[in-house]
Every structure is written in structure tokens, then in C-alpha cells.
Coordinates of C-alpha atoms in Angstrom, one line a residue:
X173 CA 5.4 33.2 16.3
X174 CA 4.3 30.9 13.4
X175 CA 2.1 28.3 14.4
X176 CA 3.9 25.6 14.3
X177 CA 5.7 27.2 17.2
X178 CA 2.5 27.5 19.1
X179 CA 1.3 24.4 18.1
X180 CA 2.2 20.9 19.4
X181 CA 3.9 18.1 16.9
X182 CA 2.2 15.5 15.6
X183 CA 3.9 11.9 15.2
X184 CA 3.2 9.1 12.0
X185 CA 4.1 6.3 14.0
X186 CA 5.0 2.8 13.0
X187 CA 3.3 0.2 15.1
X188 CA 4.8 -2.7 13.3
X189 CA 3.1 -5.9 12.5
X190 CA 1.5 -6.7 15.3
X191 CA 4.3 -8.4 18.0
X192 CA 5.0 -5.8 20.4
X193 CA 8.4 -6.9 20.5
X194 CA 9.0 -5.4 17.4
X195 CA 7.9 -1.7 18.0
X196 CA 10.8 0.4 18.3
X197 CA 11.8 2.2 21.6
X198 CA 11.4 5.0 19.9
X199 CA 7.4 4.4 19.2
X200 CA 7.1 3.0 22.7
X201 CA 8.5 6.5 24.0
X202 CA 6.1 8.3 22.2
X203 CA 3.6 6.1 23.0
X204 CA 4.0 6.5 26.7
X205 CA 3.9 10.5 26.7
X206 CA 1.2 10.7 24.4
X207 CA -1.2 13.6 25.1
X208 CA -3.2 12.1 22.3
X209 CA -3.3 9.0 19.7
X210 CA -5.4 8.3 17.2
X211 CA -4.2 4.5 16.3
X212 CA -5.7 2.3 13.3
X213 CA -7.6 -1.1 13.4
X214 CA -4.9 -3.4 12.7
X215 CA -2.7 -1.8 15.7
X216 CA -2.2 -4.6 18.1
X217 CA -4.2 -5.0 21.6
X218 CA -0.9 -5.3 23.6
X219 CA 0.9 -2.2 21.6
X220 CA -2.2 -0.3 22.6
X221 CA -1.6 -0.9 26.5
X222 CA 1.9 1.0 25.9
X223 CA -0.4 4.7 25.7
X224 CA 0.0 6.7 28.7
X225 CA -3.4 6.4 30.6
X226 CA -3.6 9.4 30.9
X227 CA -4.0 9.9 27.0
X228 CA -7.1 10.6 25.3
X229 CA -6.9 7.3 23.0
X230 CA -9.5 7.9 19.8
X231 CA -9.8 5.0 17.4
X232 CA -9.2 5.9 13.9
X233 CA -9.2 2.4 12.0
X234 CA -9.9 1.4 8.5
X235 CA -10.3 -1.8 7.0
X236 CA -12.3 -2.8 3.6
X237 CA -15.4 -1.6 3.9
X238 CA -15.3 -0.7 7.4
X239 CA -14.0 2.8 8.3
X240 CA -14.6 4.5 11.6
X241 CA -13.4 7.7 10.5
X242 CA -12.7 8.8 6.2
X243 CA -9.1 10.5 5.9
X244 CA -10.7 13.7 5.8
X245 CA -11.7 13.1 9.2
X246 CA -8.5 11.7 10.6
X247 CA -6.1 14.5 9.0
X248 CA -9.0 17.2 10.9
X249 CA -8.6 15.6 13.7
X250 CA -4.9 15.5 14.3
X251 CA -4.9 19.4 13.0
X252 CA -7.2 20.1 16.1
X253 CA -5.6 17.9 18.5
X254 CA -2.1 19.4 18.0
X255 CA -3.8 22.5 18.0
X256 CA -4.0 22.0 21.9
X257 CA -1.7 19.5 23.2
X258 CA 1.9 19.1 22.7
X259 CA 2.4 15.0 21.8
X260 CA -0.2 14.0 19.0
X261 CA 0.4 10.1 18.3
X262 CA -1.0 8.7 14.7
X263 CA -0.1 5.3 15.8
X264 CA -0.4 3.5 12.4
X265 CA 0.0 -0.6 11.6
X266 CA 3.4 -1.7 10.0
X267 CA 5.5 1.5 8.3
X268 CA 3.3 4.7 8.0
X269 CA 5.0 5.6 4.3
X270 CA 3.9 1.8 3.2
X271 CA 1.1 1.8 1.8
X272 CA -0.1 3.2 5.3
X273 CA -1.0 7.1 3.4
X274 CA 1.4 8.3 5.7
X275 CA 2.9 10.4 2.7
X276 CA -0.6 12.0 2.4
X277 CA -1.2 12.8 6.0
X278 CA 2.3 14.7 6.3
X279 CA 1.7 16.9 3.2
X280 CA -1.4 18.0 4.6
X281 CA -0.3 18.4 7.7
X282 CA 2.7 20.6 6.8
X283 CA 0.3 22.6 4.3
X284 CA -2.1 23.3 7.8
X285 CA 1.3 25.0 9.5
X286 CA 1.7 21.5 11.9
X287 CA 5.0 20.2 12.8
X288 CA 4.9 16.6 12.0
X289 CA 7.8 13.7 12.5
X290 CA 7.9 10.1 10.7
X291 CA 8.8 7.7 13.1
X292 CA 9.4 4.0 11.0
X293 CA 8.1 0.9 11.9
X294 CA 9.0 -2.8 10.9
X295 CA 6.4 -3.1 7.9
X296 CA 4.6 -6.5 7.7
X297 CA 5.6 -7.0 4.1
X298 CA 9.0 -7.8 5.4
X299 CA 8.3 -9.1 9.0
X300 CA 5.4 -11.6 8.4
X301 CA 7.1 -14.0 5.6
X302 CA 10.2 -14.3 7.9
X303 CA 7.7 -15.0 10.8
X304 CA 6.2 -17.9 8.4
X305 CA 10.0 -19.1 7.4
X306 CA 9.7 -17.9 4.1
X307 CA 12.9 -15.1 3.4
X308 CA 12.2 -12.7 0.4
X309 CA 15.5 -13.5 -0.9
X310 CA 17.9 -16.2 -0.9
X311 CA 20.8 -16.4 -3.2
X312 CA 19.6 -19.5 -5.2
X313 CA 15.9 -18.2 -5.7
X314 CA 15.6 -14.9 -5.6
X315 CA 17.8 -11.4 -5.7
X316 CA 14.6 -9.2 -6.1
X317 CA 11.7 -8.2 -4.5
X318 CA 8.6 -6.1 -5.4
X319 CA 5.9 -4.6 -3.0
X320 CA 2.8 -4.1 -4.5
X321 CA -0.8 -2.9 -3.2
X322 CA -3.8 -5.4 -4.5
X323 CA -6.1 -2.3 -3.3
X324 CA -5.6 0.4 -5.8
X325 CA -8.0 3.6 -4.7
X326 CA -10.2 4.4 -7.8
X327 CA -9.1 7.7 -9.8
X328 CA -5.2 8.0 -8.9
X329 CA -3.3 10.3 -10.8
X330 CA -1.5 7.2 -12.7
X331 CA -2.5 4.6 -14.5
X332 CA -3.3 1.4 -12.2
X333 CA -0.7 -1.3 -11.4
X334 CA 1.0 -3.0 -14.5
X335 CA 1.2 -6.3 -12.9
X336 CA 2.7 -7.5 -16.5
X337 CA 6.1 -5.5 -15.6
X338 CA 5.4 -7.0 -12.1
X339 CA 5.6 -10.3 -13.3
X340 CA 8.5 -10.1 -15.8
X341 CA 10.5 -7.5 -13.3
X342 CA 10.6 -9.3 -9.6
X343 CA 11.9 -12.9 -8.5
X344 CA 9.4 -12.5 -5.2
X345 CA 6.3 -10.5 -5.0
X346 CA 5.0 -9.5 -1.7
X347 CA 0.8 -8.4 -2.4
X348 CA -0.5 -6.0 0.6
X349 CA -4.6 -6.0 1.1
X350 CA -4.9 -9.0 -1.8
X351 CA -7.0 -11.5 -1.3
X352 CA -10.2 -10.0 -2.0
X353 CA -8.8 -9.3 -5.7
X354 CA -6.5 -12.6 -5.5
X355 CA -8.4 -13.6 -8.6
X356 CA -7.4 -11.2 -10.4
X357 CA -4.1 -10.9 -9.5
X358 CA -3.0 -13.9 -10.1
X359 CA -5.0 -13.9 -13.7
X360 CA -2.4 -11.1 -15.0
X361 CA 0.5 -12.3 -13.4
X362 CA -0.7 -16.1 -15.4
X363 CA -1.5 -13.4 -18.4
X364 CA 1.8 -12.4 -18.2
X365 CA 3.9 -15.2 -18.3
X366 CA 4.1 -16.6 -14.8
X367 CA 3.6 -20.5 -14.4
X368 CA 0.1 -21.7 -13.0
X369 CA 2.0 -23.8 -10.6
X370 CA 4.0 -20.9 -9.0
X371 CA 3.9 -21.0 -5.5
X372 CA 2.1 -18.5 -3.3
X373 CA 1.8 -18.3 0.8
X374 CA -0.9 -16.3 2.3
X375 CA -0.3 -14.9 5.4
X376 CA -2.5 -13.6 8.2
X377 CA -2.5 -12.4 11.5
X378 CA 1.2 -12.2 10.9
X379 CA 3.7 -12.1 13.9
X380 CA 0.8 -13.0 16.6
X381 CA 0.4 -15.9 18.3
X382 CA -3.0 -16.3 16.0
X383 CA -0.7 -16.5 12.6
X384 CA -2.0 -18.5 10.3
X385 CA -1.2 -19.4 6.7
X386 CA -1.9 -21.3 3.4
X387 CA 0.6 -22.2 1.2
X388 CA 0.0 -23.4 -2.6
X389 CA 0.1 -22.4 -6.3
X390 CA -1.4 -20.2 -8.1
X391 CA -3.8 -23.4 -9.6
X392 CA -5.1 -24.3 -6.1
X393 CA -5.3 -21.7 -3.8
X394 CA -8.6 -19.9 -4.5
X395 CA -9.5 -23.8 -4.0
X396 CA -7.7 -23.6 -0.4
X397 CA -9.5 -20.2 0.2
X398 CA -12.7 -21.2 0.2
X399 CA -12.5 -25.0 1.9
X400 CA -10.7 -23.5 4.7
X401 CA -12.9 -20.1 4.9
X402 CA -9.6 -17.8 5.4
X403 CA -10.0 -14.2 4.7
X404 CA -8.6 -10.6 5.0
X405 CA -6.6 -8.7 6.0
X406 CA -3.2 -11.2 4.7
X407 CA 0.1 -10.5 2.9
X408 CA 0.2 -12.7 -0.4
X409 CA 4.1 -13.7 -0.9
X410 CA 4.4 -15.1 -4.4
X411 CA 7.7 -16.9 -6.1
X412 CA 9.9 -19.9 -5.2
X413 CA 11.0 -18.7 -2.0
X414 CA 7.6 -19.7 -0.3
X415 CA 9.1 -23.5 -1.1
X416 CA 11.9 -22.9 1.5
X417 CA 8.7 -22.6 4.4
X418 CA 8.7 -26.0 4.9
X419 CA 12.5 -26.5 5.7
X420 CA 12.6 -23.0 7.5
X421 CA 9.9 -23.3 9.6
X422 CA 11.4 -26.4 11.4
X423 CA 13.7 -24.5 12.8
X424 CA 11.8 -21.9 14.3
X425 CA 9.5 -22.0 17.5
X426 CA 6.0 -22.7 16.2
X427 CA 4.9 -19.5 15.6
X428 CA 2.0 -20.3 13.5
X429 CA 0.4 -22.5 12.0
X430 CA -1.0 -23.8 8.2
X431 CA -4.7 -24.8 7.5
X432 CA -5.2 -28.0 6.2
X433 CA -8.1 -28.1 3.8
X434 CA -10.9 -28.3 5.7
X435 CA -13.7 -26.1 7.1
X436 CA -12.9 -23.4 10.2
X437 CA -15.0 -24.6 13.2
X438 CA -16.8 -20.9 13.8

């Protein structure tokens, strides 16, 4: 017997964005007969309530600057658990092969003899601008879309991103983990040919009922960062779909809400 066979299986699961209506059944399944999950920081409250109680729940999140466990750890971790139990749950936020290193976490898993399965989940790239009215495409302002990281890891085995083919190749741009190198980013996409009043949305706390956003240009939103104090983690959705928010959002339930210009109470 190989050991795969004697092992358990470990599931890269898709959590989604954050509104527990939108984790598949398939997730919730797993979720609920869980001997084990290891789940990330931006995995929802109410998704985490799903685990079987029974589970042993172990908190693997990362966010900029903050990591409770390095990869190393994590990809240990699930190696050992599955050693010894038969459901092994990496419960990961939005879609684990989106810019979530799920890729990275099968390979090695597969190299250490562990079954592993991909279970997809709703990434928030997609789900958060419809949330905030704003649709990726729309037949009179946009037939493509890129997805980009704005938190490149130092030393990858290709060059970083070429946000001048970015700029010159996609209608919409939807930014992942951006807004602490927003400056930046929008300084080569200007570089590059893309107007200073193009408009941009940032989006946080997509999909929750704390969803809030900032919609401007690229000449006045660094300007609407700091007056209003919004910070990470957001999606950045940049192009002239993010003019259709106002019109869009009407017609939805209020599901969030924009910051004016001024100061956050704390």
C-alpha cells in the first residue's frame, strides 16, 4: 500500500468572498465532516461556524505583514494532519488557484505522497465589483478583463508584472492586494498610456454587510485614501466600467456603502 492509500485526503477549499451564501455545497460538505481545517484570515466568521465541532480548527492566516504560520509551516502541517485523519480541510478565502498559492500547496503535497482535491470557490475578483454594481464587462465599455496581483513575492522565477502590456492589453483591470502599492500601480499604468482621469473603485470587505468603497480617478484617489483613512485588504477595479456603479447600484439592495471624504470616526 502506497501512502496515499494509508493516508487521508487533503482538500484546497474555496471559501469565497466572504457571504456565506456564496460557498458552494460542496465546501459546506466538507466543511461539516472535517476531521481537521486549517482556514486563512480572510475566511469569514459565519463560514467558520459551518466546521464540524468536533474538528480540530487550527488558524493558518496571512495578511501583509502578519502571518500566523509561513507556508513552510502550513504545507507541514497539512502533510502531518492527513497523516492521521481522513478529511484535512485548507479552507482558503475566494478561489485557492487565485492568487491563493493553492498551485503551490498541491505540488508539494503530491510530491509528499498526499492525496489532495481542488475544490473552487467564487473568487472575490469577480464577486466583489458585482456586489458594488460595477460588472467587469459590458458590451459598450469593456470585452476584456485582466487579473493582476499588486503583491508580487520578491525573487520569482519571471520577471515582475509588465503593467505596460497591462495597460495597453485589458479594457478592465481587477488589482488583488493593491493598495499598499496603489502608487505605483497607477504610476505605470499613467506611464503607459492610461488617462489620469481613468476611473478606479476600491473595494473592501467585499460581499459583507461591512462593504465599503471609494470610487474616483486615478488623479484623486490616493487623495480619497488618506481623508477617509481606508486601508487593506481591497480589490482595485480599474476602467470605465466602475462609471456604471452609480446607475447599478440603485437597483440593488444596499449592500454597501461609499465613503464620503471625510475622516473614519475610530
Amino acid at each position: 500500500m502506497n501512502q496515499s492509500e494509508s493516508c487521508g485526503k487533503v482538500y484546497l477549499v474555496g471559501a469565497g468572498p466572504g457571504d456565506p451564501g456564496l460557498l458552494t455545497l460542496k465546501a459546506k460538505v466538507l466543511l461539516e465532516n472535517a476531521d481537521v481545517v486549517l482556514y486563512d484570515a480572510l475566511v469569514s466568521p459565519s463560514i467558520l461556524t459551518m466546521i464540524n465541532p468536533r474538528a480540530e480548527q487550527i488558524h493558518a492566516g496571512k495578511r501583509r505583514g502578519r502571518h500566523s504560520l509561513v507556508q513552510e509551516e502550513i504545507t507541514a502541517l497539512l502533510i502531518e494532519k492527513a497523516q492521521t485523519n481522513a478529511v484535512v480541510v485548507r479552507l482558503k478565502g475566494g478561489d485557492p488557484f487565485v492568487f491563493g498559492r493553492g498551485g503551490e500547496e498541491m505540488l508539494d503535497l503530491i510530491a509528499a505522497g498526499i492525496s489532495v482535491e481542488i475544490v473552487p470557490g467564487i473568487t472575490s475578483g469577480i464577486a466583489v465589483p458585482a456586489y458594488a454594481g460595477i460588472p467587469l464587462t459590458h458590451r459598450d465599455y469593456s470585452s476584456s478583463v485582466t487579473f493582476v496581483t499588486g503583491h508580487e513575492m520578491a525573487g520569482k522565477y519571471r520577471p515582475q508584472v509588465n503593467w505596460s502590456a497591462i495597460a495597453h492589453g485589458a479594457e478592465t483591470i481587477v488589482v488583488y492586494m493593491g493598495v499598499h502599492n496603489l502608487p505605483y500601480i497607477i504610476g505605470e499604468l499613467t506611464k503607459a498610456g492610461r488617462s489620469p482621469e481613468t476611473p478606479i473603485a476600491l473595494i473592501r470587505w467585499g460581499t459583507t454587510p461591512q462593504q465599503q468603497q471609494l470610487i474616483g480617478t486615478f488623479t484623486t484617489i490616493m487623495d480619497q485614501i488618506e481623508a477617509t483613512g481606508f486601508e487593506a485588504p481591497a480589490i482595485a477595479v480599474i476602467g470605465a466600467v466602475v462609471d456604471l456603479h452609480d446607475l447599478l447600484q440603485a437597483g440593488q439592495p444596499l449592500l454597501s456603502r461609499t465613503i464620503p471624504p471625510t475622516p473614519i470616526s475610530p
